[in-house]
Coordinates of C-alpha atoms in Angstrom, one line a residue:
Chain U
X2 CA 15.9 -13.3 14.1
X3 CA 16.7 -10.8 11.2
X4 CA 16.0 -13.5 8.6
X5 CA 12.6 -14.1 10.3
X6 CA 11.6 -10.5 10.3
X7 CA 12.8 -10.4 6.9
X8 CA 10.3 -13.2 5.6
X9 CA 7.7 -12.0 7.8
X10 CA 7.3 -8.8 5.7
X11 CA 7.5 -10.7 2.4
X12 CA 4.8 -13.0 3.5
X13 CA 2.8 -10.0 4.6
X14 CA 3.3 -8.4 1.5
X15 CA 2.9 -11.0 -1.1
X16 CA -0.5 -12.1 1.6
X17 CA -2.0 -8.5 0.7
X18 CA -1.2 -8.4 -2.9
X19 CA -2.7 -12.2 -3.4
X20 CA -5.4 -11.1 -1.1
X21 CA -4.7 -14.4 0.6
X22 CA -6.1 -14.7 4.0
X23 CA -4.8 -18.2 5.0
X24 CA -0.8 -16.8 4.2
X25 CA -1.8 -13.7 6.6
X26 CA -3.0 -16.0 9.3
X27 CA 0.1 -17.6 8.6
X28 CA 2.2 -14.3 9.4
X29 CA -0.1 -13.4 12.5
X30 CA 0.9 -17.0 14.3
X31 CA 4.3 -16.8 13.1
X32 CA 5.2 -13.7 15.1
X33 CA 5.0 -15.2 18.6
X34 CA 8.5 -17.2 17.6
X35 CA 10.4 -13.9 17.0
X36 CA 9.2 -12.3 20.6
X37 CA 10.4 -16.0 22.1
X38 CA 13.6 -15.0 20.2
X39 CA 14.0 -11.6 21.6
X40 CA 13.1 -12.8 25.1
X41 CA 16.0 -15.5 25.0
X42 CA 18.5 -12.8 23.5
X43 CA 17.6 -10.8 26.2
X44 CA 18.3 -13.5 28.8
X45 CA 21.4 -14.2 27.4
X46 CA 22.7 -10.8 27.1
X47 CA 22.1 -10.2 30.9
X48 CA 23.4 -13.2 31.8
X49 CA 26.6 -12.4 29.3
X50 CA 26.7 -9.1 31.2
X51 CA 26.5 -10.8 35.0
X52 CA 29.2 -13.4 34.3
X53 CA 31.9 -12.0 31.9
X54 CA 31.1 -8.5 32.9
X55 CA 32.3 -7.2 29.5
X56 CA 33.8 -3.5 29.2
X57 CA 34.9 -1.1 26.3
X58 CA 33.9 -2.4 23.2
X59 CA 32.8 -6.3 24.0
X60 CA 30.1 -4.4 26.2
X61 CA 28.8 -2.3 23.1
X62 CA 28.2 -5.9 21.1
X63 CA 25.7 -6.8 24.0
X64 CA 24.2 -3.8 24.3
X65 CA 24.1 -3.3 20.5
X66 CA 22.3 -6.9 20.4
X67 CA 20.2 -5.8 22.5
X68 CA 18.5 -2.9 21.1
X69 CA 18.7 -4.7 17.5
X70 CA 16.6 -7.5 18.9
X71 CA 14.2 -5.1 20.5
X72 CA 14.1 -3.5 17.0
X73 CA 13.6 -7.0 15.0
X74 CA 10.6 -7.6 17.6
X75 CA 9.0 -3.8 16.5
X76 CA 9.1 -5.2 12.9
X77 CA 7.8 -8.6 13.5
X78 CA 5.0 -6.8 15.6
X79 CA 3.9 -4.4 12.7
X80 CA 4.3 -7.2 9.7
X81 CA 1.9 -9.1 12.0
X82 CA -0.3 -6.0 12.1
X83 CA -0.5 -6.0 8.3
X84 CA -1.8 -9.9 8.7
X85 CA -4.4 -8.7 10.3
X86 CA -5.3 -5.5 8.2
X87 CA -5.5 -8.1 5.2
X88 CA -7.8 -10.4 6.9
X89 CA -10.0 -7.5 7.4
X90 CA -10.4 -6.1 3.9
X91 CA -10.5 -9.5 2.3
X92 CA -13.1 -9.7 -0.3
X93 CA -13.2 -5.7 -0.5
X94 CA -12.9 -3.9 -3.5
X95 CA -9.0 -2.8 -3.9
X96 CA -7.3 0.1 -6.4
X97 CA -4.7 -2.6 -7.9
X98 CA -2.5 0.5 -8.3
X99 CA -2.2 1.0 -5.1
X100 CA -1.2 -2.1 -4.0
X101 CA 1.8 -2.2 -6.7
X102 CA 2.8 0.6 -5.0
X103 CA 2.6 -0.8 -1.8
X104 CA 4.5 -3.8 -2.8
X105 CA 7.1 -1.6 -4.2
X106 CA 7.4 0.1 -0.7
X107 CA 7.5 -3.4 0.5
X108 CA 10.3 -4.0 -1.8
X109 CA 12.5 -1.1 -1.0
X110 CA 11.9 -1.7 3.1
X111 CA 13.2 -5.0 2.4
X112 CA 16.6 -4.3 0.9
X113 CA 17.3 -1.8 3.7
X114 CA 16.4 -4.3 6.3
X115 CA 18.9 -6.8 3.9
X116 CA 21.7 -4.2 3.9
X117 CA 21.6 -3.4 7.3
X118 CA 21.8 -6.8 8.7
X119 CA 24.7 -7.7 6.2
X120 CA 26.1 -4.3 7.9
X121 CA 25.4 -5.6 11.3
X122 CA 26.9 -9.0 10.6
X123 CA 30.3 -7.9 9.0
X124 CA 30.3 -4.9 11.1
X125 CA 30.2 -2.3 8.4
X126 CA 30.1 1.0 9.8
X127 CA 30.0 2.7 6.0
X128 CA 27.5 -0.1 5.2
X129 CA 24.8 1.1 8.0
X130 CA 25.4 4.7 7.4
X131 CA 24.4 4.3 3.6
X132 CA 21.1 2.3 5.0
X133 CA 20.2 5.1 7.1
X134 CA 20.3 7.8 4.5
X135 CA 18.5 5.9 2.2
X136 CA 15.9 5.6 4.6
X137 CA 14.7 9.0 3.3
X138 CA 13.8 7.3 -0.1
X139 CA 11.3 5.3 1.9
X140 CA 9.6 8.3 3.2
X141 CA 9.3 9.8 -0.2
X142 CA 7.5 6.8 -1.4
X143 CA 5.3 6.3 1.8
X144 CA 4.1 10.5 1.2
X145 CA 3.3 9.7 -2.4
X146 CA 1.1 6.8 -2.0
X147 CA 0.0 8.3 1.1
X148 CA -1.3 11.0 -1.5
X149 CA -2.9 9.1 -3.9
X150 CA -4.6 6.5 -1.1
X151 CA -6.5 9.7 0.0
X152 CA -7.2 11.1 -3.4
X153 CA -8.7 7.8 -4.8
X154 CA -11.0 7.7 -1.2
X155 CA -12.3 11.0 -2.0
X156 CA -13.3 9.9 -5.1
X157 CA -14.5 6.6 -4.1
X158 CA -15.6 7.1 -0.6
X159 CA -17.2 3.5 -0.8
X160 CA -13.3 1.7 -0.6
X161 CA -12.7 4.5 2.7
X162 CA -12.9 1.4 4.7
X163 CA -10.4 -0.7 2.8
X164 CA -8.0 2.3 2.0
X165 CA -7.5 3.4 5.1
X166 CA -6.3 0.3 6.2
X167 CA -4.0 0.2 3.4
X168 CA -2.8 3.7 4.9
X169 CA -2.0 2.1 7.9
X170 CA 0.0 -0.4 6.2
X171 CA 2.1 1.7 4.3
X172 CA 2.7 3.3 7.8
X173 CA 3.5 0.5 9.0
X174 CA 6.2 -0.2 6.6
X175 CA 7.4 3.3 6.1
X176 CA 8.2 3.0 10.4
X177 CA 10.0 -0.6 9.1
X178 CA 12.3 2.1 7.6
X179 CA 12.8 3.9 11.1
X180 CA 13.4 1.2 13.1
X181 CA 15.9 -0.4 10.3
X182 CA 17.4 3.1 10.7
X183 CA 17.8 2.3 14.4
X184 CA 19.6 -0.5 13.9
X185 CA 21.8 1.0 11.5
X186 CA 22.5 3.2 14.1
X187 CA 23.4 0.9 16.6
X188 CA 25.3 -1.1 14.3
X189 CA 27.7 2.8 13.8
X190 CA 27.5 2.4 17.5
X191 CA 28.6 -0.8 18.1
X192 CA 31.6 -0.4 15.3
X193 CA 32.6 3.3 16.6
X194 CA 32.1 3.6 20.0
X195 CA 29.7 6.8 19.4
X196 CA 26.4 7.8 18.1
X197 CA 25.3 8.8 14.6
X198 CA 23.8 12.0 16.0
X199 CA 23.3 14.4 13.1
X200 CA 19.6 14.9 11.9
X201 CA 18.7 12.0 10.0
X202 CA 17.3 13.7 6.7
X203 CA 13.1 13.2 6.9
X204 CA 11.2 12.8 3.3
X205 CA 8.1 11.5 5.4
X206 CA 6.0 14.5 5.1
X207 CA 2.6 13.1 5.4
X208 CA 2.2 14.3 8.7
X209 CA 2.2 17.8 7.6
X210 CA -0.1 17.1 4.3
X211 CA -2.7 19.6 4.5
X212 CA -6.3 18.9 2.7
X213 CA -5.0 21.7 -0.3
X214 CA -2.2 19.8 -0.6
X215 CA -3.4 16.4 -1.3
Chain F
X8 CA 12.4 12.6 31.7
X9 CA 8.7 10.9 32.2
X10 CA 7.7 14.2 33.7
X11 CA 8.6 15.6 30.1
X12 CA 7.0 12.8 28.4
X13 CA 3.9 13.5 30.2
X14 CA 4.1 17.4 29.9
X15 CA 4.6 17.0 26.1
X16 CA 1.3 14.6 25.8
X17 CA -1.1 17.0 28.1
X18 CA 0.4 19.9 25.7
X19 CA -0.1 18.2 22.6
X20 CA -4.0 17.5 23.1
X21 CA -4.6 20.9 24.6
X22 CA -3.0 22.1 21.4
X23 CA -5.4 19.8 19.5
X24 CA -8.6 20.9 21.1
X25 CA -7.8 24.5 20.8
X26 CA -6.6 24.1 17.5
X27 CA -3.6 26.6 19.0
X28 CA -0.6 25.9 16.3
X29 CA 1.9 28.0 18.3
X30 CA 1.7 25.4 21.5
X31 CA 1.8 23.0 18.9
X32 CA 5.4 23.8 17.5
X33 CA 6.3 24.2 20.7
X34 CA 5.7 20.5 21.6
X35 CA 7.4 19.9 18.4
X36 CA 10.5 21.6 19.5
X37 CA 10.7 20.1 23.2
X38 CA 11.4 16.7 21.6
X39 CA 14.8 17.6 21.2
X40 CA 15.1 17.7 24.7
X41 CA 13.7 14.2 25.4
X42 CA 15.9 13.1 22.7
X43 CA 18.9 14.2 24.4
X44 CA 18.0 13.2 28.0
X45 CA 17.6 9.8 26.0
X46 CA 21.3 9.5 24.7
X47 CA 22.5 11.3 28.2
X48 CA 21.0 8.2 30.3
X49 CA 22.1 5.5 27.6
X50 CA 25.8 6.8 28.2
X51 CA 25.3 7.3 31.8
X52 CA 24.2 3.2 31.8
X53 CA 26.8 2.2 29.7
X54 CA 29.4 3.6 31.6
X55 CA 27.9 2.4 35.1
X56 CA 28.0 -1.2 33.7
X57 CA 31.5 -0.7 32.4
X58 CA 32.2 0.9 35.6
X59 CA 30.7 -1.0 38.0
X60 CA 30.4 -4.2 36.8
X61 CA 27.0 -4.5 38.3
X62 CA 25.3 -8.4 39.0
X63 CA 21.6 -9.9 39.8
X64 CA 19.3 -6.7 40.7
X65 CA 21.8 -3.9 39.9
X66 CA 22.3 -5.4 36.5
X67 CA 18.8 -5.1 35.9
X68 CA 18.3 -1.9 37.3
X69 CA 20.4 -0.3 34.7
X70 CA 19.1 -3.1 31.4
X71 CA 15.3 -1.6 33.2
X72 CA 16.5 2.1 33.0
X73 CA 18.0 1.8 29.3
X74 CA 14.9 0.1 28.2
X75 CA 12.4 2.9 30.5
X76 CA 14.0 5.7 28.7
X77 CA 13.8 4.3 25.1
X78 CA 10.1 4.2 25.7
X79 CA 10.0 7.1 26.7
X80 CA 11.9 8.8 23.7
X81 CA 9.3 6.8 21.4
X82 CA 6.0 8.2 23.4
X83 CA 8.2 11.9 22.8
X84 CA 8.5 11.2 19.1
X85 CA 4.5 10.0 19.4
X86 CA 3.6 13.7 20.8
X87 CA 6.0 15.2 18.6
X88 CA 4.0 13.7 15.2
X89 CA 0.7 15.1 17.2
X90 CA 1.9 18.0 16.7
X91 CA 2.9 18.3 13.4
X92 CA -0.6 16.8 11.9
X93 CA -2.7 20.2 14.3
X94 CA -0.4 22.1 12.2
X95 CA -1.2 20.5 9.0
X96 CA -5.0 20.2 10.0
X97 CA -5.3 23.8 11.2
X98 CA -8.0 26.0 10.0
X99 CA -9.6 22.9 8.2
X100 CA -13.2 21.8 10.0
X101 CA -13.6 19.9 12.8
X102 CA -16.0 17.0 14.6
X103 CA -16.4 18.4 18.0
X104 CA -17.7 14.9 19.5
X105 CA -14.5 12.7 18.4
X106 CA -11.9 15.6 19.6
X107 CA -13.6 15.2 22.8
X108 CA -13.5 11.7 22.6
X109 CA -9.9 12.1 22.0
X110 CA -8.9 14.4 24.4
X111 CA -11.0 11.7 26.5
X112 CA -8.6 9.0 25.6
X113 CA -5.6 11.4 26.2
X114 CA -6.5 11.8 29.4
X115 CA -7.0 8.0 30.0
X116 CA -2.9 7.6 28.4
X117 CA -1.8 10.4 30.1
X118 CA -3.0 8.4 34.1
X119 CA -1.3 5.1 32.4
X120 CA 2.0 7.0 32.3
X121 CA 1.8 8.6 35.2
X122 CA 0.8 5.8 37.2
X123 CA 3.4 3.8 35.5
X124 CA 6.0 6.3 35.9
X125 CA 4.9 6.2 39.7
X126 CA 5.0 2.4 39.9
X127 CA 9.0 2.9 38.8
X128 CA 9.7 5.2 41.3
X129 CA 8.5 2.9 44.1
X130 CA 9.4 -0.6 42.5
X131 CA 6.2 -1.4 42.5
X132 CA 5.0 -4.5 40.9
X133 CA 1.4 -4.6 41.8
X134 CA 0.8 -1.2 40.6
X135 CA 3.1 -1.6 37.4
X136 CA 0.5 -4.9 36.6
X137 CA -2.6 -2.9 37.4
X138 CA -1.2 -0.6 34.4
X139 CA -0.8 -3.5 31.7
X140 CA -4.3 -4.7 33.0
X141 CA -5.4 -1.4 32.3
X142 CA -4.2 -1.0 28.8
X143 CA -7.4 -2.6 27.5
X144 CA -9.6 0.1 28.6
X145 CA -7.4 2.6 26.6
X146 CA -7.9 0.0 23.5
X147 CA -11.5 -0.4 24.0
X148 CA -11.3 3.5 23.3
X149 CA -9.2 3.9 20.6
X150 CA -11.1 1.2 18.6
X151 CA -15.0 2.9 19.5
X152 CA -13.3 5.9 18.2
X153 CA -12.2 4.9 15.4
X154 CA -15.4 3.7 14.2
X155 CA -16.6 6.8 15.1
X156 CA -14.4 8.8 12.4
X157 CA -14.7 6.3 10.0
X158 CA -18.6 6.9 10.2
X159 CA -18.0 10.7 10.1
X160 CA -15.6 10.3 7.0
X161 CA -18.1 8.3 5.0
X162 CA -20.7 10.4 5.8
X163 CA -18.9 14.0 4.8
X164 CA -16.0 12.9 2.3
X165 CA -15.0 16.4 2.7
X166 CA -13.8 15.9 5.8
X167 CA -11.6 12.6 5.0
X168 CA -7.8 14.4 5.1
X169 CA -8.6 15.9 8.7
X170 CA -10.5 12.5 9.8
X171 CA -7.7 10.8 9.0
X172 CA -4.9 13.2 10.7
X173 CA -7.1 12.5 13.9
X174 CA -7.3 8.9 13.2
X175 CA -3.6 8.9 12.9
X176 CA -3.7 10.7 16.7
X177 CA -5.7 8.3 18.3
X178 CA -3.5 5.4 16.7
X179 CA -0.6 7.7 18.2
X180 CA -2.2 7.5 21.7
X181 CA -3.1 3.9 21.6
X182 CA 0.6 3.2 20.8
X183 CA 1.5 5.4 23.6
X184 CA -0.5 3.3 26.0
X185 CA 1.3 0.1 24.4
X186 CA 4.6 1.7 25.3
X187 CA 3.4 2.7 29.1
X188 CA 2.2 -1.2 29.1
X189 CA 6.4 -2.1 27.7
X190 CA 7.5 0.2 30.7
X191 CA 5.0 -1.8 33.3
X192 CA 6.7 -4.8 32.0
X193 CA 10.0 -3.6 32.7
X194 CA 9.3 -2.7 36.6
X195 CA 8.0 -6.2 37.1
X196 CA 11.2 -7.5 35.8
X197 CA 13.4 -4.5 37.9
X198 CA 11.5 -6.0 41.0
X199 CA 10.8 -9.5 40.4
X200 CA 13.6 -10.6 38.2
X201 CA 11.4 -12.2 35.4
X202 CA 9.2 -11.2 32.4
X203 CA 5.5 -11.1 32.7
X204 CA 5.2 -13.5 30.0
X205 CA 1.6 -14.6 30.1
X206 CA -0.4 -12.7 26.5
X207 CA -1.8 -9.2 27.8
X208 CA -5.6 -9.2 26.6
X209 CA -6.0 -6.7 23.8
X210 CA -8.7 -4.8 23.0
X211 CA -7.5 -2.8 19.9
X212 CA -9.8 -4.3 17.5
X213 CA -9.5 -2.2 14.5
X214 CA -7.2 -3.5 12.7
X215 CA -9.9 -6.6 12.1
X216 CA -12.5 -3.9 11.6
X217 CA -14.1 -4.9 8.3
X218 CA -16.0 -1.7 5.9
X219 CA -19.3 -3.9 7.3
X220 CA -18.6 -3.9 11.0
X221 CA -17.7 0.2 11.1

């Protein structure tokens, strides 16, 4: 399921930068095989939890898979919502520096979902809690090109359409980061018996971006 | 913990359409609170399953209750990010129609929770699929509004980094409504056992908005 997330973002992202609409249709389609997934982990983790009854630290696994398979199905959903974004603006006019920057959001996203699934699978508690402090190198990235979408609409209020919908993909996979961040997470959960409850540091600052400071 | 959830939405829009950034921090700082009631119920269910050893509907009252509460925590984080883009926006001009289109729309969430919330406490199946039914309404909403802004945008550039805070808002309560529709899923499964598999319809069209249709 991680692997499929994982190529469902790389599609999305090499869709939007080849502006390639039949790859994105590809992507949207694709996504209904990852919620199967989730639904059959699901099953199966109740059904773990009703026969063996688990305790102690076999019952963190299931509840760990749980809540990573919920997160893997957030991720499909929004890589499937950048499918749709890009079959929207195709044809429009598009600031190609932008989109490198995008992809290089994209590209950063991608190792952290990498490294944390590597974590999750070799249960590496170290691993996971190196994933989720990078996770604030994500943020700074999505705040700068959050930046510079909105300066080049103000100058170029004819692309508004198009960059805003490039905003909402760079949302989309600056909250990639956050729900990678869950699982890392749960994967310190699953490995300690305990939550990761300090304040994760935040470099998403977008939502406090005034208009004087854009 | 809903009641919270609720409380923190109705707070967040009043603090919107009054443009009051006092009320505003303060739904910034009640998250905390949700977060913890959050990680309070997750250890509670953990350690009744561990406990207990629940089977067949006891097992998925506790699986429901986890999964409940995690929506919950995600439509607290949602109000939370409300209220950090009325402080970012304050002082800066503002379209009278569309906040009263969004406070509209808030209003239109905020019975979704609560009748969801009310569909949990009374196992309630045919009121929890009256709720997902009713998600489309809340769509149909948040994609008329959208257009709406994106008009207003084009029309006064000088408005674009508030327009886009508030689109950011809507998207915030449209997401909301998808996570009251994940928590009217779960009470048809706490009562009946099985998913409600079959596609919900979706009327969030704007993310296949093209610059021509807005």
């Amino acid at each position: 399921m991680g692997g499929l997330a994982e190529r469902q973002i790389a599609e999305a992202i090499e869709a939007l930068t080849t502006r390639d609409s039949e790859r994105a249709w590809r992507v949207i389609n694709a996504d209904a095989t990852i919620d199967n997934l989730q639904h059959a982990i699901e099953e199966r983790a109740v059904e773990t939890i009703a026969r063996r009854q688990p305790v102690a630290v076999d019952l963190r696994q299931v509840i760990g898979i749980l809540r990573i398979s919920n997160e893997l199905e957030r991720i499909g959903d929004l890589a499937k919502n950048i499918g749709k974004r890009i079959i929207a603006i195709n044809g429009e006019d598009m600031p190609r520096r932008s989109l490198r920057g995008v992809s290089h959001m994209a590209n950063l996203m991608l190792a952290q979902l990498r490294d944390v699934l590597d974590s999750f699978a070799r249960r590496d508690a170290a691993k996971a809690v190196d994933v989720w402090t990078r996770d604030e190198d994500v943020d700074r990235l999505y705040t700068s090109l959050f930046r510079e979408l909105i300066v080049y609409m103000m100058e170029n209020p004819v692309t508004l359409s198009f960059g805003i919908h490039l905003l909402f993909c760079t949302k989309n996979l600056e909250r990639m980061g956050d729900h990678a961040t869950n699982i890392a997470e749960t994967v310190y959960y699953m490995v300690n018996g305990q939550s990761l409850l300090r304040e994760r540091p935040k470099a998403d600052a977008t939502s406090m971006l005034t208009g004087a400071m854009v």
